[in-house]
Coordinates of C-alpha atoms in Angstrom, one line a residue:
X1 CA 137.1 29.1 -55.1
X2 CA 136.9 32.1 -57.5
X3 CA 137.4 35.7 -56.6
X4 CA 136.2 38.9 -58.4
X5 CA 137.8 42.6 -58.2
X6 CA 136.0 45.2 -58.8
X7 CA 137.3 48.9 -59.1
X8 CA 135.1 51.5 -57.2
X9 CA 136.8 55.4 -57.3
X10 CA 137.5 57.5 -53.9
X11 CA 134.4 59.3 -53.1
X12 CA 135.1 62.7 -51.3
X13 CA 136.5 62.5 -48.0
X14 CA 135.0 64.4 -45.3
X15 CA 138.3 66.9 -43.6
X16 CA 137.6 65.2 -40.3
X17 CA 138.1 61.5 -41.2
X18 CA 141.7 63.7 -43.1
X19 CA 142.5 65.5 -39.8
X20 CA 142.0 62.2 -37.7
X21 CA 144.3 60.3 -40.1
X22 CA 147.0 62.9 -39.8
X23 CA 146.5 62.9 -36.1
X24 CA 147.2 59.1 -36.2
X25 CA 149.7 59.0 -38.6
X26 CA 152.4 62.3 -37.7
X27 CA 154.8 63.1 -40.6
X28 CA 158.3 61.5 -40.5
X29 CA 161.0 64.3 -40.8
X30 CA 161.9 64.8 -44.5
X31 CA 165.2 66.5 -45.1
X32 CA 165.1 69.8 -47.3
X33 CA 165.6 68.1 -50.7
X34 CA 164.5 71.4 -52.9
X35 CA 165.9 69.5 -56.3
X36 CA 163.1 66.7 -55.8
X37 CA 160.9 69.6 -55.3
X38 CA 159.4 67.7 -52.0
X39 CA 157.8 69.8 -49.1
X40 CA 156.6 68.1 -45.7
X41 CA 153.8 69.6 -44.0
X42 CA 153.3 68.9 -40.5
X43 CA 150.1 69.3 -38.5
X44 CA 149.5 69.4 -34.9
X45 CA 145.9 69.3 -33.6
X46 CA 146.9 69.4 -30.2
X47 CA 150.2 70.9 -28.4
X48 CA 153.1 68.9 -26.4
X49 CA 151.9 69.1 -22.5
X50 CA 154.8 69.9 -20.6
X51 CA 154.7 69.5 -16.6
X52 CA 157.7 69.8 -14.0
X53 CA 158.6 70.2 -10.2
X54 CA 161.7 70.6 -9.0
X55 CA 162.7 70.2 -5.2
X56 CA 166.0 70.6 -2.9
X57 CA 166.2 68.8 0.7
X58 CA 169.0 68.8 3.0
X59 CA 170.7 65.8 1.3
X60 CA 170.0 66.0 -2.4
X61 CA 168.2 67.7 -4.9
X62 CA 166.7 66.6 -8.3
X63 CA 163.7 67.4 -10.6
X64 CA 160.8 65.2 -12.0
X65 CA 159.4 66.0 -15.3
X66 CA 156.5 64.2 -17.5
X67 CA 155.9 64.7 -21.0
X68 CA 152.8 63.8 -23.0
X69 CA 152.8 64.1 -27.1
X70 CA 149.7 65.2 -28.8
X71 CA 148.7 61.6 -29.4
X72 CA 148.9 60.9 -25.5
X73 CA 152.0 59.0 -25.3
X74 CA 153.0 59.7 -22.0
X75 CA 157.3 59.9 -20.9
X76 CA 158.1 60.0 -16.6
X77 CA 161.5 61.2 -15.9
X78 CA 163.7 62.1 -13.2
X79 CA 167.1 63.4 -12.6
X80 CA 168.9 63.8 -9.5
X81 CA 171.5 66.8 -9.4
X82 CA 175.2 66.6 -8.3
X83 CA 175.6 70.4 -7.5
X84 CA 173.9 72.2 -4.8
X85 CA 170.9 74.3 -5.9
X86 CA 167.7 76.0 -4.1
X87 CA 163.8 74.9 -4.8
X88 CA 163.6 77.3 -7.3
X89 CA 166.9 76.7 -9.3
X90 CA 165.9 73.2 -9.2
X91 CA 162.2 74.5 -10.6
X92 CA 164.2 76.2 -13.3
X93 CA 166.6 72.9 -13.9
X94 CA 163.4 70.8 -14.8
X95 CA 161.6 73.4 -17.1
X96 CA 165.1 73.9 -19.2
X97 CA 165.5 69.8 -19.2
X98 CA 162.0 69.5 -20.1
X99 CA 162.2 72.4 -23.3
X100 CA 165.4 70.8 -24.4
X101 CA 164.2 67.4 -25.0
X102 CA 160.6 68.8 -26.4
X103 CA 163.1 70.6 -28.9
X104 CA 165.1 67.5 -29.9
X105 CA 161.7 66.0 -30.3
X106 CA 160.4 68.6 -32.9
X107 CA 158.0 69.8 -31.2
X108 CA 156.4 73.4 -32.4
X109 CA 153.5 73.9 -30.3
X110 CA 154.4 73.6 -26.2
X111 CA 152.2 74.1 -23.1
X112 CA 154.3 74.6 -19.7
X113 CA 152.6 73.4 -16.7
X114 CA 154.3 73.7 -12.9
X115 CA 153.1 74.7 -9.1
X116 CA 156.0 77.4 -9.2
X117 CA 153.9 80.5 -9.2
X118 CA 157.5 82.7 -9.8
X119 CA 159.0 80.4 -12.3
X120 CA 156.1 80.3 -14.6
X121 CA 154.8 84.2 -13.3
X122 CA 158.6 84.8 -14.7
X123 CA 158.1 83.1 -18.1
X124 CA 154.5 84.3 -18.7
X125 CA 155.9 87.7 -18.0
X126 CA 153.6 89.1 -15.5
X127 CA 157.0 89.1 -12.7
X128 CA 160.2 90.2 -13.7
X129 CA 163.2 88.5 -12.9
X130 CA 165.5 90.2 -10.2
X131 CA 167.2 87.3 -8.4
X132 CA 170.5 87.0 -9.2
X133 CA 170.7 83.9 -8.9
X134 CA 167.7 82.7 -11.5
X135 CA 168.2 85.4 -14.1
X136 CA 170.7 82.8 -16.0
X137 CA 168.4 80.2 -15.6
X138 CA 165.7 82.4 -16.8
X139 CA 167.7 83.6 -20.2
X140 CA 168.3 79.9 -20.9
X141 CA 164.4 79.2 -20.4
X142 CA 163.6 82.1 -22.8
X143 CA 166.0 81.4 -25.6
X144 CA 164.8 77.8 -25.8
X145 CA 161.0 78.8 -25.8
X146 CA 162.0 80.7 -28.9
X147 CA 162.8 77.5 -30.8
X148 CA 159.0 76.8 -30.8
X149 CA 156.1 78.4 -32.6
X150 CA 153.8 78.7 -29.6
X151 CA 154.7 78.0 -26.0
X152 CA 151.8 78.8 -23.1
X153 CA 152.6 78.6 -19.4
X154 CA 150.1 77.2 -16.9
X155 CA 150.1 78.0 -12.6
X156 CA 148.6 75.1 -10.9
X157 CA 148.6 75.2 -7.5
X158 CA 149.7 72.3 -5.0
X159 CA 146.9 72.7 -3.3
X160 CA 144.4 71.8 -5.9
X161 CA 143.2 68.6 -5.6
X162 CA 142.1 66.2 -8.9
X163 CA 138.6 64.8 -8.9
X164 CA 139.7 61.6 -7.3
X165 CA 141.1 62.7 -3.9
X166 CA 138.0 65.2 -3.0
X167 CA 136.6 62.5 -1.3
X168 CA 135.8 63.0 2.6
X169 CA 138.9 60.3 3.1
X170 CA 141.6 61.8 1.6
X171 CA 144.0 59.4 2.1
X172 CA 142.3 56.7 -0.3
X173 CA 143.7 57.5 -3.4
X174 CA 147.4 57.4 -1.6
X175 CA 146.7 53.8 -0.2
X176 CA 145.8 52.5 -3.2
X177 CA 148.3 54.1 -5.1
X178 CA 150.8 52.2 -2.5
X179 CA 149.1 49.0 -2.9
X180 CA 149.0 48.8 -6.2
X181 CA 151.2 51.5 -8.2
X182 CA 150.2 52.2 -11.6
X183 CA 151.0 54.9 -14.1
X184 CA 147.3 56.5 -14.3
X185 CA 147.1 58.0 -10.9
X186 CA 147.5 61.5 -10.9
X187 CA 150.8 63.4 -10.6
X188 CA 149.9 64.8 -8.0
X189 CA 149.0 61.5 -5.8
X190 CA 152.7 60.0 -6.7
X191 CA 154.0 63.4 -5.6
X192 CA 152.3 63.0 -1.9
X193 CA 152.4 59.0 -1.6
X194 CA 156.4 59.7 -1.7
X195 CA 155.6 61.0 1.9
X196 CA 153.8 58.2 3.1
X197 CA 154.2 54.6 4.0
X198 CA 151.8 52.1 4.0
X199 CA 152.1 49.4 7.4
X200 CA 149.6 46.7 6.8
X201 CA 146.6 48.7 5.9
X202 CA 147.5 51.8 8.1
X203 CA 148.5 54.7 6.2
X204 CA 151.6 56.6 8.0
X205 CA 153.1 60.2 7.1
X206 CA 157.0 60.4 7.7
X207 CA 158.3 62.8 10.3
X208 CA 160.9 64.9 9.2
X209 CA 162.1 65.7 12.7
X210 CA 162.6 62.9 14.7
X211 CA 162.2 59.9 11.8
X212 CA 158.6 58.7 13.8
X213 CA 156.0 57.5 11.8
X214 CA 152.6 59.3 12.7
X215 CA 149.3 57.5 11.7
X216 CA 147.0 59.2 9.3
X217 CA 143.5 59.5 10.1
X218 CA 140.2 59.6 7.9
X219 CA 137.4 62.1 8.0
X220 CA 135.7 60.4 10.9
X221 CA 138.4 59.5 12.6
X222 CA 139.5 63.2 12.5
X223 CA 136.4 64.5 13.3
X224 CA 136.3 62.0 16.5
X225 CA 139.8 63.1 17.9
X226 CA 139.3 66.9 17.4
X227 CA 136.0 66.7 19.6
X228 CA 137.7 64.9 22.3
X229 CA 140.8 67.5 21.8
X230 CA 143.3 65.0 23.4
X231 CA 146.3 66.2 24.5
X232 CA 149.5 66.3 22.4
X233 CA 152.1 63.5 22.7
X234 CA 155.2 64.1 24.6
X235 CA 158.0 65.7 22.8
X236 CA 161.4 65.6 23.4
X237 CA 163.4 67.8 21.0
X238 CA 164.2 71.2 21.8
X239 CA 165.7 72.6 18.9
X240 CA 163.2 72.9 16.2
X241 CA 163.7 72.7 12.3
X242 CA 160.8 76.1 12.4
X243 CA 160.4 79.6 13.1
X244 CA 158.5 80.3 17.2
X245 CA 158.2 76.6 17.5
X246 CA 160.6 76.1 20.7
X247 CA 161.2 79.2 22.7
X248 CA 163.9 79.2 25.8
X249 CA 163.2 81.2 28.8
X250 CA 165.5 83.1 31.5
X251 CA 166.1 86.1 33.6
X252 CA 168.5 88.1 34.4
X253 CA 169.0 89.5 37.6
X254 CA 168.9 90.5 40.5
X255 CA 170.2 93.5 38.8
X256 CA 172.3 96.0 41.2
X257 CA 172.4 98.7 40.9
X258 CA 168.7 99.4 39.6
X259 CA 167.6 101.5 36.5
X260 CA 166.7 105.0 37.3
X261 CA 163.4 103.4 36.6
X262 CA 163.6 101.1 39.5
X263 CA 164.0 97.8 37.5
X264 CA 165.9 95.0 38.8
X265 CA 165.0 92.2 36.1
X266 CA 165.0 91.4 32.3
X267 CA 163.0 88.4 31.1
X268 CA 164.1 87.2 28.0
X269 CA 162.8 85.0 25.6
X270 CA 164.7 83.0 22.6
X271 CA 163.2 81.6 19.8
X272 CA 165.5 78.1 18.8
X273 CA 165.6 78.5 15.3
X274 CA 165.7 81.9 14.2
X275 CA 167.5 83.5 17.6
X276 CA 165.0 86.0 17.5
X277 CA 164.9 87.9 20.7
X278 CA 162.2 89.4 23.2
X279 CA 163.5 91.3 26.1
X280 CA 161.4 92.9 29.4
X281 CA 162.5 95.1 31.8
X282 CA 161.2 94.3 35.1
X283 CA 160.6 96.0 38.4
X284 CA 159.6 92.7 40.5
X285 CA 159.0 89.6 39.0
X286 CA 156.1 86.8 39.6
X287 CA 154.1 84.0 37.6
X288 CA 152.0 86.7 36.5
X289 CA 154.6 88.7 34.8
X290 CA 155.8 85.6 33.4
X291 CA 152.5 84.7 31.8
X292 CA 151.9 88.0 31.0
X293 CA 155.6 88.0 28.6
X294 CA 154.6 84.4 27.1
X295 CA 150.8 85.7 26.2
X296 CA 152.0 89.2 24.8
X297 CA 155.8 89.2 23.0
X298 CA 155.5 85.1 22.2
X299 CA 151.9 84.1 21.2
X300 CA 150.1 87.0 20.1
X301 CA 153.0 88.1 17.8
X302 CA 154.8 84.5 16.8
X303 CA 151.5 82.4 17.3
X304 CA 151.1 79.2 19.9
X305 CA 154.5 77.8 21.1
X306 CA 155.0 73.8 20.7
X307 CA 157.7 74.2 23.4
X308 CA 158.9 76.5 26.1
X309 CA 162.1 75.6 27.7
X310 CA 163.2 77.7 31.5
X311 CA 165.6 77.0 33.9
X312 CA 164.6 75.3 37.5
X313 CA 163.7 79.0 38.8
X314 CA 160.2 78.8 41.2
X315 CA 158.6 82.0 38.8
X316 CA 158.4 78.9 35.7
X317 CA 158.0 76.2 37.9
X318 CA 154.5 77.9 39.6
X319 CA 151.3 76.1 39.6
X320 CA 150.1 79.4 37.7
X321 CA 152.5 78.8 34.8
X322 CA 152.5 75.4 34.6
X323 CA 148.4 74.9 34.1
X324 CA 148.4 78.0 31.6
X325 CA 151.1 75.9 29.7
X326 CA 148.7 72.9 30.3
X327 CA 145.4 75.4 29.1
X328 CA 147.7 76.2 25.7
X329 CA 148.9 72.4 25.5
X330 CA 152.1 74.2 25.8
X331 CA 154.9 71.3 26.6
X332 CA 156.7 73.1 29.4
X333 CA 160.4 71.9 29.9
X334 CA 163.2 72.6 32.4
X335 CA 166.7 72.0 32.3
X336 CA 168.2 70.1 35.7
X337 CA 170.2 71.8 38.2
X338 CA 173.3 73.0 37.7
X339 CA 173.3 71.8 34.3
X340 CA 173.3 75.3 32.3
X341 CA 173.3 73.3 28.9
X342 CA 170.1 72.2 29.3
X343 CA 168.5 76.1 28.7
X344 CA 172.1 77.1 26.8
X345 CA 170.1 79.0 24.0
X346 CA 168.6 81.2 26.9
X347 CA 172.4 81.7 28.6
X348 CA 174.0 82.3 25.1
X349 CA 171.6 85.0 24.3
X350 CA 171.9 86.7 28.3
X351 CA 175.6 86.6 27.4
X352 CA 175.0 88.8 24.6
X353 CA 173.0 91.3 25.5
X354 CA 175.1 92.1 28.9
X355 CA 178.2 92.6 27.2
X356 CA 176.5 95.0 24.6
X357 CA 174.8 97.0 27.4
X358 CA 178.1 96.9 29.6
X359 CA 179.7 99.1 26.5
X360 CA 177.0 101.6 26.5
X361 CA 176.1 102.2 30.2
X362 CA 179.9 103.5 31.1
X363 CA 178.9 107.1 32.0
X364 CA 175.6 106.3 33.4
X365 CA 175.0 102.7 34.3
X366 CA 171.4 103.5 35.9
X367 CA 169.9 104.3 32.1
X368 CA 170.3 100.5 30.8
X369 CA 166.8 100.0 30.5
X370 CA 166.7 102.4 28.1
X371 CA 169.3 101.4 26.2
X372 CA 168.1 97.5 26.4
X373 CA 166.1 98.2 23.2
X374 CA 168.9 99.5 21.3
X375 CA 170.8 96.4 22.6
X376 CA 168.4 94.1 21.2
X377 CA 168.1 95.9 17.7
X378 CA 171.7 95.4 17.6
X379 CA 171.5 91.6 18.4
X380 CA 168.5 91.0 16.1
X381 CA 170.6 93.1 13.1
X382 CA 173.9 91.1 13.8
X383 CA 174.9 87.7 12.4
X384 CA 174.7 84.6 14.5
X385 CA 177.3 81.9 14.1
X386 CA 174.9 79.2 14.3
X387 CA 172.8 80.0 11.3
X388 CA 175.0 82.2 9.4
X389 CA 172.5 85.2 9.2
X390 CA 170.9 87.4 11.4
X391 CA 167.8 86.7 13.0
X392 CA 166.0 89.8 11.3
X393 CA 166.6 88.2 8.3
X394 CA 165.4 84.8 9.3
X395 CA 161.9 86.1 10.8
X396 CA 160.9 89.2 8.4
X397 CA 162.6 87.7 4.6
X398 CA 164.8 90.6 4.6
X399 CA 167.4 92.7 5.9
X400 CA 166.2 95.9 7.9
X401 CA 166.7 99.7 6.5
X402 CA 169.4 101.4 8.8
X403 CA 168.2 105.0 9.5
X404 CA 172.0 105.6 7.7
X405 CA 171.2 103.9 4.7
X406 CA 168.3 106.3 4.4
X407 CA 170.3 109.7 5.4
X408 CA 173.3 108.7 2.9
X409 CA 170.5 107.2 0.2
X410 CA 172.4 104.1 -0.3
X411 CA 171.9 102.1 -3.0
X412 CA 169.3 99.7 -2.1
X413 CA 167.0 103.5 -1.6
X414 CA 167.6 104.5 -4.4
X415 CA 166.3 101.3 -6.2
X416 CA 163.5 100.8 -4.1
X417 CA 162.1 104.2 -4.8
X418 CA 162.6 103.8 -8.6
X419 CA 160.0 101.0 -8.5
X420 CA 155.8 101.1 -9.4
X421 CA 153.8 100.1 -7.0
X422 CA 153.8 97.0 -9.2
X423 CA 156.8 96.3 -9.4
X424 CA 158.0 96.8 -5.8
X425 CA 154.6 94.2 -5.1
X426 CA 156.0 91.7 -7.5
X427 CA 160.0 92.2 -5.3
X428 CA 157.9 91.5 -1.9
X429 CA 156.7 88.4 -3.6
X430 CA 160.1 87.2 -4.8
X431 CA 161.4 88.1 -1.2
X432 CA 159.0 85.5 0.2
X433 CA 159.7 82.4 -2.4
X434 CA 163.3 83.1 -1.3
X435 CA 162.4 82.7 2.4
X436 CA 162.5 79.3 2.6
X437 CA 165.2 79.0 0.6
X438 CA 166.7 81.4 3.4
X439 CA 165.6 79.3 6.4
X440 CA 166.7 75.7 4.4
X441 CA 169.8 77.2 4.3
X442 CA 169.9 78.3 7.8
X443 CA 169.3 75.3 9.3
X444 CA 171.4 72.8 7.2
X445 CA 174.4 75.4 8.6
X446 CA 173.0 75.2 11.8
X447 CA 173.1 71.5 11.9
X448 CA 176.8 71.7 10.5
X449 CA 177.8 73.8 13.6
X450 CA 176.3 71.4 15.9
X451 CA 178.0 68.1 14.2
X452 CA 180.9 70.1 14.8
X453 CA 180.5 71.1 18.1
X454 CA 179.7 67.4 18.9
X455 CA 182.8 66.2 17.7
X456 CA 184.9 68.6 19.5
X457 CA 182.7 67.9 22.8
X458 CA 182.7 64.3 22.5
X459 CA 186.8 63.9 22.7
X460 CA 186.5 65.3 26.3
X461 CA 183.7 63.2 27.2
X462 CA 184.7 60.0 29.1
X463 CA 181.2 57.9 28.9
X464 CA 179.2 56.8 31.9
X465 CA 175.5 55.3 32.1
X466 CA 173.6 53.8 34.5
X467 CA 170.9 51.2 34.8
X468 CA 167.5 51.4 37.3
X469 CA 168.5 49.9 40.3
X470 CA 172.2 51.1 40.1
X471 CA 173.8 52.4 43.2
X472 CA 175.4 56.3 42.3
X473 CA 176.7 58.7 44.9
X474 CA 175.3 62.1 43.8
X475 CA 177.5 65.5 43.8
X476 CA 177.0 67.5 46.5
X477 CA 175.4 71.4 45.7
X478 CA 176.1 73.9 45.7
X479 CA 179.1 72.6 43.7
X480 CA 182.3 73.9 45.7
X481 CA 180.4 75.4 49.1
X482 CA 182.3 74.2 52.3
X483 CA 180.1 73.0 55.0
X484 CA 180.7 75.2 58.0
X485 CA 181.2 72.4 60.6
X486 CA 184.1 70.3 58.1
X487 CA 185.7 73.2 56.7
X488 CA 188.0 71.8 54.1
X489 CA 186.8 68.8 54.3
X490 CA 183.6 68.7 53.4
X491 CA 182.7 65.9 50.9
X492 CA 181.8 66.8 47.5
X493 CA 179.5 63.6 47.3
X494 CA 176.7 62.2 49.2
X495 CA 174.6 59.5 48.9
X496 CA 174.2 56.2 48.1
X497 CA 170.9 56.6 46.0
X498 CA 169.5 54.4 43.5
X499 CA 168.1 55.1 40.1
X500 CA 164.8 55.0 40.0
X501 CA 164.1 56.0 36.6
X502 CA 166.3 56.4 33.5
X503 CA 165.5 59.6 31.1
X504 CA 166.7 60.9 27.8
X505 CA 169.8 62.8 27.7
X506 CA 171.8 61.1 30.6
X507 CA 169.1 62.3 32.9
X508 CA 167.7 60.5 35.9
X509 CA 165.4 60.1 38.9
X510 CA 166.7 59.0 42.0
X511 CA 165.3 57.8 45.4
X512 CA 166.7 57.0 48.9
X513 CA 167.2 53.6 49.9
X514 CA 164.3 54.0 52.0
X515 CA 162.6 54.2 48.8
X516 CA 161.9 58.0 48.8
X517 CA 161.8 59.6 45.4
X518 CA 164.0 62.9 44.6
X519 CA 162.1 66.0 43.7
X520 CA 164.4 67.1 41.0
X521 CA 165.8 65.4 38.1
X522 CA 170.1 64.6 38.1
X523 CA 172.3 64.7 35.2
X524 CA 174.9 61.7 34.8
X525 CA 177.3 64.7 34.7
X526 CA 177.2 64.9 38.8
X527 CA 176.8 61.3 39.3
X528 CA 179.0 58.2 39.7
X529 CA 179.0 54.3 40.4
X530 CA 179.2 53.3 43.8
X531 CA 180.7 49.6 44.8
X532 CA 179.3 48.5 48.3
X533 CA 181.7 47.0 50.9
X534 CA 181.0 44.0 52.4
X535 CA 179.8 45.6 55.5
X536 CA 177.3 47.0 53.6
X537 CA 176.0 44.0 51.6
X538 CA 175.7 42.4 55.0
X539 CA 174.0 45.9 56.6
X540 CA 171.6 46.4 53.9
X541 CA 171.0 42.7 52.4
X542 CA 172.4 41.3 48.7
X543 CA 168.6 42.5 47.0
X544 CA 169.6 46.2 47.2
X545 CA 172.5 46.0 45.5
X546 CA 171.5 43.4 42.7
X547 CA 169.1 44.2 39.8
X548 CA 166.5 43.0 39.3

């Protein structure tokens, strides 16, 4: 077989086919070699995409960052921090780990993209930096964007959706991305499937309250349940990780002697997670009045309650209160008699305010009503040992002006009234990305104090259950109150009863052995085992006192 060559000279090359050939082929890093006389020219058609998210939980806190090169090679990375940081220092964290390695990478040309509206408002420059806390992450930010010849900064928001999940169900791209994981779906579905678990092909969200998994509907099936407005499932927590979600209930009184303005009663209300406080003075007190408090210093200032929590009194046990709780699919709870722990947030905060009004009603104890406002401002302004902050704090993002910061011009005034209009905006704003920093914070102390407390309680506590069908005497109540006709030696138990029902939180229903079931609800607290005697396994018969 014979071959023939045949020279034919370069014809002029158009500067696309050029550019796409540089595109493909990037140059290699040359060292400066000035004696060979060699430059290397590099050219970028399109700049290094840069996108982060940080995040901080109760537990641990890390960063995710991606990184695509102009020819679309695409580099996933995450790192999980061993300090403690907030969300926005861990925001920070990732855009600083992200420039660094662009940098060792050679990179010249950088775009920044992250849903941190004040860490990318901060590097674009429309905010300013006044934290304290982010300004050395922010100088470390800036000194590495000057490394590069162009850097732009990009907001997205987390509620933007990408083409593929504005479908009517929007839980389809997360299911498939949990069937079959693959590196093409959107950032922003990996982000949300983390939430989610797939049971068969059920799609459930994870609770971060109580560790339940709740079932996701579709647009229909949504549609469906919000027509029929069924009610909300029972819950059972009382303490909730959110502001106005569970409120405890109580009143103080009667109140002798009365205010010169003939009240007799203060209703307060307690909000569980920031301590907030609302407190009315009362001349008589009915359903009505309570309704009246929950409608006007709860709902139409915090919003719709989950949960209210009261003690046993007939004023939050009325038919009136319970169905408007039942109207608002308000769960109404209360805590079993003579068991003050059950409404304790309630008792903690009465305790309070009486001893701060029993120090300013000395010379005239019939004006407490009008000093029960100045009371509460002082309880709202003071720190709380549970949370470590004050409950202003926790429900407004900031500590309030005393009127003697403003007479002496401290110097928080004095700042403030140095700002523009635009910059005092762009402080508000920074105030509220720091909130729930603030209220993170808050509660992981508040859950400290009440491992603590635990432990302390639980060395006392000498463990007792029972089963249904269990024989208990019961405590007899009032606890300590003689009966007139034994004097001295009046029992302090009665019974035997059976359990008819077992409850959370050692609580339980009980019934005669006649089968009649209690009223109230009884704490294991004021209950204890009882062992019939023969006599009475041949009085009552063997099937009463066995199980079932």
């Amino acid at each position: 077989m014979e071959f023939s060559f045949q020279y034919i000279p370069q014809k002029a090359v158009k500067g696309q086919a050029l550019a796409d050939f540089l595109a493909d082929h990037p140059c290699m890093d040359i060292d400066d070699e000035p004696e060979q006389g060699l430059n290397a020219l590099e050219i970028s058609l399109t700049p290094w995409t840069l996108l982060f998210d940080g995040s901080r939980t109760q537990e641990v806190s890390g960063c995710g960052v991606i990184i695509i090169s102009p020819q679309g090679l695409r580099i996933e990375l995450s790192f999980q921090f061993d300090f403690s940081c907030t969300n926005n220092q861990a925001e920070y964290e990732a855009v600083v780990i992200d420039l660094e390695i662009l940098r060792d990478l050679k990179a010249r040309e950088v775009q920044v993209i992250g849903d941190s509206n004040l860490v990318i408002s901060h590097l674009a420059g429309t905010f300013k930096c006044y934290s304290e806390d982010l300004a050395p992450y922010y100088m470390v930010a800036m000194q590495l964007i000057q490394d590069f010849d162009n850097v732009t900064v990009k907001h997205v928001s987390r509620r933007e959706e990408s083409d593929d999940e504005l479908e009517n169900d929007w839980h389809t791209p997360i299911i498939s991305f949990l069937k079959r994981p693959h590196h093409r779906a959107s950032m922003k579905v990996r982000r949300r499937a983390m939430s989610y678990v797939l049971v068969g092909d059920e799609l459930y969200k994870k609770s971060f309250e109580d560790d339940l998994l709740l079932r996701c509907l579709g647009h229909p099936e949504a549609m469906r349940v919000m027509s029929e407005r069924v009610p909300a499932a029972d819950y059972h927590a009382v303490v909730k990780p959110s502001p106005f979600r569970g409120w405890a209930l109580d009143l103080i009184g009667k109140i002798y002697t009365p205010s010169s303005g003939n009240h007799t009663y203060i209703l307060v209300a307690t909000d569980y997670f920031t301590k907030w406080a609302e407190v009315v003075p009362l001349k008589s007190v009915d359903q009505q009045e309570v309704i009246k408090v929950i409608k006007e210093r709860i709902i139409h200032r915090f919003g719709l309650p989950q949960h209210l929590v009261a003690d046993r009194g007939t004023i939050f046990m009325g038919e009136q209160v319970v169905n408007f709780a039942a109207q608002q699919n308000i769960i109404m709870s209360n805590s079993t008699p003579y068991y003050a722990q059950g409404n304790g947030q309630a008792e903690s905060t009465n305790r309070t305010l009486i001893n701060i009004i029993e120090k300013m009603v000395e010379n005239n104890p019939r004006a407490w009503h009008e000093l029960l406002f100045k009371a509460l401002w002082a309880y709202s302004t003071s720190k709380k040992e549970a949370t470590n902050i004050t409950p202003y704090m926790l429900v407004y993002g900031h500590d309030p002006v005393l009127p003697m910061e403003v007479a002496v011009k401290s110097a928080r005034i004095a700042y403030q009234h140095g700002l523009t209009p635009a910059d005092y905006t762009q402080a508000m704003l920074v105030e509220l990305e720091d909130l729930d920093e603030v209220r993170l914070a808050a509660l992981d102390h508040m859950l400290v104090q009440k491992r603590r407390v635990a432990r302390s309680y639980d060395k006392r506590v000498r463990k007792k259950s029972f089963s249904e069908g269990d024989l208990v005497w019961k405590a007899v109540f009032p606890l300590g109150e003689k009966n007139s006709r034994y004097g001295k030696w009046s029992p302090t138990w009665e019974g035997p009863y059976q359990i008819a029902q077992v409850l959370r939180g050692n609580v339980y229903l009980l019934m005669g052995l006649n089968g009649g079931l209690f009223k109230h609800l009884t704490n294991g607290k004021y209950l204890k085992h009882h062992y019939p005697t023969m006599w009475e396994m041949k009085d009552f018969g063997e099937n009463i006192f066995n199980k079932p």
